[in-house]
Short mmCIF file of C-alpha atoms in Angstrom, two decimals:
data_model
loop_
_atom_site.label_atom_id
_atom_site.label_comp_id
_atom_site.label_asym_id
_atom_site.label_seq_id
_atom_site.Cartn_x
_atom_site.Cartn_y
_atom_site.Cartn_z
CA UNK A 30 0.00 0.00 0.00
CA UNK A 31 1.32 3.39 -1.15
CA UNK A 32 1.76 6.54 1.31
CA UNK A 33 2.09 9.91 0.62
CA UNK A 34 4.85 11.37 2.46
CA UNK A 35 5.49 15.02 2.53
CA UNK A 36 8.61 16.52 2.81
CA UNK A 37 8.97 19.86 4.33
CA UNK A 38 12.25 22.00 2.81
CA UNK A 39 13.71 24.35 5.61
CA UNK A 40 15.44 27.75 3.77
CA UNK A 41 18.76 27.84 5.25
CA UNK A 42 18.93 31.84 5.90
CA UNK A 43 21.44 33.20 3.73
CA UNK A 44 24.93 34.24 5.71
CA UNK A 45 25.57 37.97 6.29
CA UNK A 46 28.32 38.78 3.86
CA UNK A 47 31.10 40.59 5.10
CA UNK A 48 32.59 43.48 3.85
CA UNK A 49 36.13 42.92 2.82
CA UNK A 50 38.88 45.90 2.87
CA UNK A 51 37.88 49.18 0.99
CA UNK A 52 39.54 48.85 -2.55
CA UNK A 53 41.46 52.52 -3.66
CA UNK A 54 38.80 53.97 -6.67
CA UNK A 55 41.61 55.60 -8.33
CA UNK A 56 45.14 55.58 -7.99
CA UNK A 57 47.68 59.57 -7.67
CA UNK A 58 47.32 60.73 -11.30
CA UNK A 59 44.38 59.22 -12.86
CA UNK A 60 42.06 62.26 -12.59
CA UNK A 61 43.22 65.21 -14.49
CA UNK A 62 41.94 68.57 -13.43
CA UNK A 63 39.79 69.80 -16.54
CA UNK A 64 38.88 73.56 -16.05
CA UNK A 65 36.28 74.97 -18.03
CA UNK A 66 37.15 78.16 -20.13
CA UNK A 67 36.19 81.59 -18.05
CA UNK A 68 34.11 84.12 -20.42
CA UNK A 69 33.82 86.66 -17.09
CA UNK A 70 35.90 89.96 -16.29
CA UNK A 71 35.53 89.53 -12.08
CA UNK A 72 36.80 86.95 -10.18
CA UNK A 73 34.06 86.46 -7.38
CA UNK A 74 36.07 84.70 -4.84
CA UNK A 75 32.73 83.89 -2.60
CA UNK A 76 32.07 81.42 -5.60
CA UNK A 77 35.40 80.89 -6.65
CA UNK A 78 34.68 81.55 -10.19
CA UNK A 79 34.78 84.61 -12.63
CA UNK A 80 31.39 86.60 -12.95
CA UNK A 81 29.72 87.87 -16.34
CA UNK A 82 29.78 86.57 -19.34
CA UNK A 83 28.28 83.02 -18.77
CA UNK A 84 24.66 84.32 -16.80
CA UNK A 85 22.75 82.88 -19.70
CA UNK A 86 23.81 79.14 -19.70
CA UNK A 87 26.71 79.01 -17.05
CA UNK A 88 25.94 75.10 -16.44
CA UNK A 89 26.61 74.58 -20.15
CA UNK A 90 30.08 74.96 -19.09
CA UNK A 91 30.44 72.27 -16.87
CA UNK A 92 32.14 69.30 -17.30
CA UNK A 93 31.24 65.72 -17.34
CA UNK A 94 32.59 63.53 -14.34
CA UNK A 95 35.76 61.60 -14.67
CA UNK A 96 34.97 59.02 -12.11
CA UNK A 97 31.59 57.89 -10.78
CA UNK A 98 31.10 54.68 -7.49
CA UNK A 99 30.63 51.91 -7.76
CA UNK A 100 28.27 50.58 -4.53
CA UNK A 101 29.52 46.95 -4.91
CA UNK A 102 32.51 47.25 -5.92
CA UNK A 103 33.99 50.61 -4.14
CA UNK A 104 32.25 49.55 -0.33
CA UNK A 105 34.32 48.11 2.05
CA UNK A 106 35.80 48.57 5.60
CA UNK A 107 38.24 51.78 6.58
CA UNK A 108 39.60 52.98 9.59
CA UNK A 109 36.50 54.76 10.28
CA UNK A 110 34.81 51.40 11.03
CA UNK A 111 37.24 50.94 14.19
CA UNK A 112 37.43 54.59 14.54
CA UNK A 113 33.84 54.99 15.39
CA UNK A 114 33.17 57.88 12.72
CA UNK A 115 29.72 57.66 11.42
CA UNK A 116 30.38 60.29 8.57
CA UNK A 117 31.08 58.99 5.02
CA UNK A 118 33.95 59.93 2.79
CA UNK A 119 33.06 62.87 0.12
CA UNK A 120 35.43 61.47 -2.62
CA UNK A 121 33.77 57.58 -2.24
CA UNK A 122 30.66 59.01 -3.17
CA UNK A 123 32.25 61.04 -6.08
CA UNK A 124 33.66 57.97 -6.76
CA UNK A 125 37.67 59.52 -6.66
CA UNK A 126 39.05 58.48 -3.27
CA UNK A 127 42.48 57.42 -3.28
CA UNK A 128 43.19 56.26 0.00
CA UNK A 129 40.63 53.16 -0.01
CA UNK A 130 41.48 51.01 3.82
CA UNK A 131 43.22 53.48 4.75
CA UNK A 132 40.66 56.52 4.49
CA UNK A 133 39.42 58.24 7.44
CA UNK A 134 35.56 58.30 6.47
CA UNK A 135 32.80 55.62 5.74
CA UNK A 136 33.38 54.12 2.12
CA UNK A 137 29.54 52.86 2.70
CA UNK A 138 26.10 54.18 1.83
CA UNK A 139 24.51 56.13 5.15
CA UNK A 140 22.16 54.29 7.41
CA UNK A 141 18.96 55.99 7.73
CA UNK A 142 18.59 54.27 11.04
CA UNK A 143 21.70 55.91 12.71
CA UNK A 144 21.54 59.39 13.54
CA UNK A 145 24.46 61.59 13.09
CA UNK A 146 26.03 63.14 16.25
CA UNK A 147 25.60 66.66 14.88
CA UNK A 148 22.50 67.71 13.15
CA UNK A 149 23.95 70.51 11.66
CA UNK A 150 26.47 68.66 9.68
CA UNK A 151 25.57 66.21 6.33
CA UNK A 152 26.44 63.21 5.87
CA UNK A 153 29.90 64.28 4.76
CA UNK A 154 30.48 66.23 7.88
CA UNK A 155 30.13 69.56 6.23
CA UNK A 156 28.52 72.10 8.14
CA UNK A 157 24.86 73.62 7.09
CA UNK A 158 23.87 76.93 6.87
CA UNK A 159 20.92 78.50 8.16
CA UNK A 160 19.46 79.35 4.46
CA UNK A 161 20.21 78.00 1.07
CA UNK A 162 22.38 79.28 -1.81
CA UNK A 163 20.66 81.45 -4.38
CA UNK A 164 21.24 78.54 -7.21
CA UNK A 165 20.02 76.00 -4.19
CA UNK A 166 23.88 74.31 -4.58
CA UNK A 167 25.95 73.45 -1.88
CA UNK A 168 25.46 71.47 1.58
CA UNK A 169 22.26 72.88 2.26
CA UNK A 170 20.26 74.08 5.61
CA UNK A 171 19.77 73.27 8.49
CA UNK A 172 16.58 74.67 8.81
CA UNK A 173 14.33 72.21 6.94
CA UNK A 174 14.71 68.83 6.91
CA UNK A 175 15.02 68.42 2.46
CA UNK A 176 14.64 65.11 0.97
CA UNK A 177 14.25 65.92 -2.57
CA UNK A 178 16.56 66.73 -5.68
CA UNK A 179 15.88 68.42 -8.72
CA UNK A 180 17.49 67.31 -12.05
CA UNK A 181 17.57 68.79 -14.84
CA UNK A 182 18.82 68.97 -18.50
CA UNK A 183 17.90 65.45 -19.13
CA UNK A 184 17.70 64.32 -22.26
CA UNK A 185 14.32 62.76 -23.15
CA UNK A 186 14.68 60.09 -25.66
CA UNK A 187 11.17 58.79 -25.37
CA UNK A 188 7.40 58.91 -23.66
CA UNK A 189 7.53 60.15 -19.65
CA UNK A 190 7.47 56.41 -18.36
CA UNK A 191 10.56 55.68 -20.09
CA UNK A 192 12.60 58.20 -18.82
CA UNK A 193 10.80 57.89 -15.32
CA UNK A 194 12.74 54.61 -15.30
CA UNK A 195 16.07 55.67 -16.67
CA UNK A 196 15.69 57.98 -13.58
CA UNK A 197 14.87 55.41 -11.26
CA UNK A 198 17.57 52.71 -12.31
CA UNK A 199 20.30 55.25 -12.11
CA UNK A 200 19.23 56.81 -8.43
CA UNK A 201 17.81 54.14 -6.51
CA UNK A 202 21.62 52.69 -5.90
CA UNK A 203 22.20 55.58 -3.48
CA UNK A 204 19.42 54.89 -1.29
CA UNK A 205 15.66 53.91 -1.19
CA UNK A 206 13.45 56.30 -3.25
CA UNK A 207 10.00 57.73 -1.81
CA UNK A 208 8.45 59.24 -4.96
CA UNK A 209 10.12 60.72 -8.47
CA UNK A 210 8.23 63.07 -10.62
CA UNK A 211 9.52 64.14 -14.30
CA UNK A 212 8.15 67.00 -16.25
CA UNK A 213 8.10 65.35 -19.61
CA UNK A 214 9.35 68.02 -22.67
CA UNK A 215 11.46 70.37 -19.74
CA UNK A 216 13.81 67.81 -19.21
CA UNK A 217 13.65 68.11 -15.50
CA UNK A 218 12.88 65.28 -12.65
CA UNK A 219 12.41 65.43 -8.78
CA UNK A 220 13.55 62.78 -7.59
CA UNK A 221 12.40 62.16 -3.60
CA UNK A 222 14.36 59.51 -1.02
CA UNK A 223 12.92 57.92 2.17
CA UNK A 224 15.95 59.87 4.10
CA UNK A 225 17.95 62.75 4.00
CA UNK A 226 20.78 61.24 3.89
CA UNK A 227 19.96 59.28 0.79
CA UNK A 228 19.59 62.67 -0.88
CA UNK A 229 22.52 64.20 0.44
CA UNK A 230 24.91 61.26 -0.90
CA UNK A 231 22.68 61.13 -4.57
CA UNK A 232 23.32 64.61 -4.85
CA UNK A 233 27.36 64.25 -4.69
CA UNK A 234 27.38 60.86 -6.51
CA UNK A 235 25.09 62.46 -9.74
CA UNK A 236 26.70 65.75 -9.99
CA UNK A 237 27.84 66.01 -13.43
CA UNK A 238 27.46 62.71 -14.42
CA UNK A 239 24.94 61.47 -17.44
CA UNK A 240 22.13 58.15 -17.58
CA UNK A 241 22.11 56.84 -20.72
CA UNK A 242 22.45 59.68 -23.40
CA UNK A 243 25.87 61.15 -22.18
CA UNK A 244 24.48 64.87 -20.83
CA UNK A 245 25.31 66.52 -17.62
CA UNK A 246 22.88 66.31 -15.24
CA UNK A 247 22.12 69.53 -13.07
CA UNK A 248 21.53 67.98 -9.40
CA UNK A 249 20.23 70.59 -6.91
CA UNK A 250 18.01 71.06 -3.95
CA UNK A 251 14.77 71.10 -4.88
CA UNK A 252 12.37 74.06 -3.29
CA UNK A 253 9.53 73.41 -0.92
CA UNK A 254 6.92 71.36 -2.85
CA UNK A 255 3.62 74.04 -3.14
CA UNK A 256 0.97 71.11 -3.24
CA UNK A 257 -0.87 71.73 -0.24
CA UNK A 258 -1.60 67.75 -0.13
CA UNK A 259 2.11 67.13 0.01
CA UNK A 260 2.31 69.88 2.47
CA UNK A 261 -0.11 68.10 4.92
CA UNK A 262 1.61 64.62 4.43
CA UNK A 263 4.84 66.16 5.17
CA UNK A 264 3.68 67.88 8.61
CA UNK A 265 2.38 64.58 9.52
CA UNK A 266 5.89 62.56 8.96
CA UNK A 267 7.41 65.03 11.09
CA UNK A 268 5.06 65.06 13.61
CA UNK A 269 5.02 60.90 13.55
CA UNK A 270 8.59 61.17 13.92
CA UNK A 271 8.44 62.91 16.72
CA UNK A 272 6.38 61.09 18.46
CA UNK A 273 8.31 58.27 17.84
CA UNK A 274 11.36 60.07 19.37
CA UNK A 275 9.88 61.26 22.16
CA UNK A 276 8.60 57.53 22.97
CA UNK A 277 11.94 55.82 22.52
CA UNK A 278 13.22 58.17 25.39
CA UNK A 279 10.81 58.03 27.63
CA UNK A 280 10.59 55.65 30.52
CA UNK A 281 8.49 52.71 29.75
CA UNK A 282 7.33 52.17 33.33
CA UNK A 283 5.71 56.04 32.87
CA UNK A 284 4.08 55.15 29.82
CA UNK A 285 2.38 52.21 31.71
CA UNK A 286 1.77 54.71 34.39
CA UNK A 287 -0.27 56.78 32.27
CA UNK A 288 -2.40 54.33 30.54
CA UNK A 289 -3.29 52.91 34.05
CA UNK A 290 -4.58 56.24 35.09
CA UNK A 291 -6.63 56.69 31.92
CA UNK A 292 -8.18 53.14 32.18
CA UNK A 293 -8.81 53.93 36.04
CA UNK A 294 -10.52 57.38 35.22
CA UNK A 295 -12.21 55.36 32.04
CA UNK A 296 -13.54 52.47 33.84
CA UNK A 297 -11.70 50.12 31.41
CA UNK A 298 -10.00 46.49 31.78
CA UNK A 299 -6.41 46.40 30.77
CA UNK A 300 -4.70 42.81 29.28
CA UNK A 301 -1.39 41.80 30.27
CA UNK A 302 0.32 43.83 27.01
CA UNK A 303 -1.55 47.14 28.45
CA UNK A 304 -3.70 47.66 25.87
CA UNK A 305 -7.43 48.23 26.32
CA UNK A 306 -9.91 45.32 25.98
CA UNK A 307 -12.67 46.03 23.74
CA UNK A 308 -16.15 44.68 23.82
CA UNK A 309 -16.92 42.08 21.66
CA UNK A 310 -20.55 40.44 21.00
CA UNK A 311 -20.82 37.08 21.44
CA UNK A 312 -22.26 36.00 17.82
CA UNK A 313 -22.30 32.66 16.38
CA UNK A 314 -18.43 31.65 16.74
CA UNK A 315 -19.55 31.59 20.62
CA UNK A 316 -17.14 33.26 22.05
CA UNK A 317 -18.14 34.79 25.60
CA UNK A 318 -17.91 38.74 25.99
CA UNK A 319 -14.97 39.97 27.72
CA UNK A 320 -15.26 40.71 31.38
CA UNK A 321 -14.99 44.54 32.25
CA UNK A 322 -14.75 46.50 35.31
CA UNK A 323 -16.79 49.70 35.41
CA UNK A 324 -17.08 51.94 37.52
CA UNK A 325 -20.73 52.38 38.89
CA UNK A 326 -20.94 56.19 40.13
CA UNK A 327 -23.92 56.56 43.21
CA UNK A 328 -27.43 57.59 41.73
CA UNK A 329 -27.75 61.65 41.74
CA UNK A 330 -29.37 63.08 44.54
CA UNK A 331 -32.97 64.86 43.79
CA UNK A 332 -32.07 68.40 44.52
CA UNK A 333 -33.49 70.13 47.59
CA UNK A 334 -33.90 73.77 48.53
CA UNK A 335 -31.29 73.09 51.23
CA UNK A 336 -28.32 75.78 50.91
CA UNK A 337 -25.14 75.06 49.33
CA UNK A 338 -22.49 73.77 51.76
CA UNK A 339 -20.24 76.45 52.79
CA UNK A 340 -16.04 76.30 52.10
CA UNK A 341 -14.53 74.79 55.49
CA UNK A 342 -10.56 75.78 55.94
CA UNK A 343 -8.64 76.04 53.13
CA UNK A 344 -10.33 74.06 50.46
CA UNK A 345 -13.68 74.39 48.61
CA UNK A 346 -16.85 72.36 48.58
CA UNK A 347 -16.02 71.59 45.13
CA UNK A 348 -12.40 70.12 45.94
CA UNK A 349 -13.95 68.43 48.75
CA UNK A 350 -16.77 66.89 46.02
CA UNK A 351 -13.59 65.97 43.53
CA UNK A 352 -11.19 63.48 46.26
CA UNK A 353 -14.58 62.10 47.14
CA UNK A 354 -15.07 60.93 43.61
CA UNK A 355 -11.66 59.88 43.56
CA UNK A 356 -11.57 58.37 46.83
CA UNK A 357 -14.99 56.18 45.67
CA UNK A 358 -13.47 55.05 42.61
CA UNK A 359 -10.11 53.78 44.05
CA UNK A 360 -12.11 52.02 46.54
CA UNK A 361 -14.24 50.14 44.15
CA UNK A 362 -10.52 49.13 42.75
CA UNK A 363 -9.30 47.85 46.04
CA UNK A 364 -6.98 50.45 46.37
CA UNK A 365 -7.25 51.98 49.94
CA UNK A 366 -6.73 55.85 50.05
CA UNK A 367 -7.37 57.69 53.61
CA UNK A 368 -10.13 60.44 52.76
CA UNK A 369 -9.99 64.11 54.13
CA UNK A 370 -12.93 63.88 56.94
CA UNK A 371 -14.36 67.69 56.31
CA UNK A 372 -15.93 67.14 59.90
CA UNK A 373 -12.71 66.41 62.03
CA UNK A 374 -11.19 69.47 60.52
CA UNK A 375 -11.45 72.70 63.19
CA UNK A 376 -14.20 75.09 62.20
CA UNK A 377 -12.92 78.15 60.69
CA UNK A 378 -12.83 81.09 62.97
CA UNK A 379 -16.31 83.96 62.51
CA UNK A 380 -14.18 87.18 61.78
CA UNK A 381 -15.64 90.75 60.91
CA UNK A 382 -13.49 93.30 60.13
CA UNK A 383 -9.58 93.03 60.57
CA UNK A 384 -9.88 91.89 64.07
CA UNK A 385 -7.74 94.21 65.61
CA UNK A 386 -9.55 93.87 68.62
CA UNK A 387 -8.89 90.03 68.85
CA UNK A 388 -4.93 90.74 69.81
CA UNK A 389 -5.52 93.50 72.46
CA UNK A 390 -4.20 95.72 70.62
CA UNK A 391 -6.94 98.71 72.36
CA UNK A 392 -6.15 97.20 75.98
CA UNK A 393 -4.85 99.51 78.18
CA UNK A 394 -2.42 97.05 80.32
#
């Protein structure tokens, strides 16, 4: 008599490769310094270049990229990985580092995960500044938290979809992408990562280099996006992320603290996680209704024509009404609180006027 017999295949998780030594991108001599032919009068040495002349089309003058990384190829470990330096190295991302192992800086991509020490510093440790450049170059600010980059003079060989994914294949090695957007006939995308620091490392790894049609892309920050939708959705990742900071410093045991007291005031059951048990109807699966402990307040009493209690010592009749309430519902709890007995307290002197007269102050001995 045959038997089926199943076999169950386990998946062996793959090992964690290791990263192997940092390999040197280029070696002293291989990059030759290519500058491009000044039309200006003025050296402007805040820009380091000459003014006038070139206002029309001054990124026409640019020239394409020598070197360019290589993510699987160029990665590897350098001192700063038993250094403890969390910054990466400038010339990995432009792909030109010559030091390889032996560089000071991170010859990886940056982990969104780990924060930098300083905030005010990219991921290249290069200080920000509190506003942007006028041609929205440079490191950036630190006053907005920027995400996307704007590329431009693209060269559109076909429909918007096409070159959507010539965008995405080239950009999407330097980090995860959120969203990319190309104006189709401007030659111009936005291209928008998960993390800032994806953004900061595309923008140094594209500049000047070409996708498939050998132009020189224009990689800048991109302005704040006017779509009031995107607006919104960006106020709420901030605000998500905040609150996500703020509850990965705070104390657990507070947290548990505070949702006891709002079950307490709420009447509600708590399970074992701290999470509030919800009412469920028993329907045809059979399952019972969860047990919950409410709080049963006393019936009201009908109101009389007698007068209003008057304040005894230092606190009203209305703070005497609220630790009643408070008392009566920690008692139904089992949790024993000793309750301020308005009648042991000592009656509160009669007084009229200043009571000068009280401390003999008329008396003639």
């Amino acid at each position: 008599m045959d038997t089926d017999e199943t076999t169950t295949v386990v998946a062996k998780p793959k090992p964690v490769k290791k990263l192997k030594p940092a390999r040197k991108q280029v070696k002293a001599g291989d990059v030759e310094r290519k500058e491009t032919p000044q039309t200006g009068k003025e050296y402007n040495i805040w820009y380091n270049k000459w003014a006038g002349g070139d206002r029309e089309d001054n990124y026409s003058n640019k020239v394409k990229s020598q070197t360019r990384c290589n993510i699987k190829k160029d990665s590897g470990l350098t001192r700063a990985n038993t250094t403890g330096i969390r910054y990466c190295c400038l010339f990995y991302a432009r792909g030109c580092c010559p030091y390889g192992w032996e560089c000071d800086y991170l010859h990886t991509l940056p982990d969104p995960d780990n924060a930098l020490p300083d905030s005010s510093k990219d991921c290249f440790a290069r200080d920000k500044f509190s506003d942007y450049r006028d041609d929205m170059g440079g490191v950036g600010s630190f006053n907005r938290q920027n995400r996307t980059l704007y590329v431009g003079r693209i060269k559109e060989t076909g429909p918007g979809p096409e070159t959507e994914d010539i965008v995405t294949r080239h950009f999407k090695e330097w980090g995860e992408i959120e969203r990319i957007r190309v104006l189709q006939y401007r030659s111009v995308a936005f291209v928008t990562y998960v993390s800032e620091f994806g953004a900061q490392f595309a923008k140094e790894a594209m500049a000047c280099q070409s996708l498939d049609n050998d132009e020189i892309l224009n990689v800048r920050w991109a302005t704040e996006d006017p779509n009031p939708v995107q607006k919104v959705a960006e106020k709420r990742r901030l605000e998500e992320i905040g609150q996500e900071a703020i509850k990965a410093r705070m104390d657990p045991r507070i947290v548990d603290a505070m949702r006891a007291v709002r079950a307490l005031e709420d009447g509600d059951t708590l399970d074992d996680e701290g999470e509030v048990v919800e009412d469920q109807e028993s329907g045809e699966t059979g399952n019972p209704e969860p047990k919950r402990r409410r709080i049963e307040l006393p019936p009201p009493q009908e109101a009389t024509s007698e007068p209003s209690p008057q304040p005894l010592g230092l606190l009203s009749a209305d703070t005497m009404e609220g630790l009643k309430y408070f008392a009566e519902i920690r008692k139904r709890n089992g949790v024993s609180l000793t309750v301020i007995n308005s009648k042991t307290m000592p009656p509160r002197p009669l007084t009229s006027g200043l009571g000068v007269a009280d401390y003999g102050s008329d008396e003639e001995d």
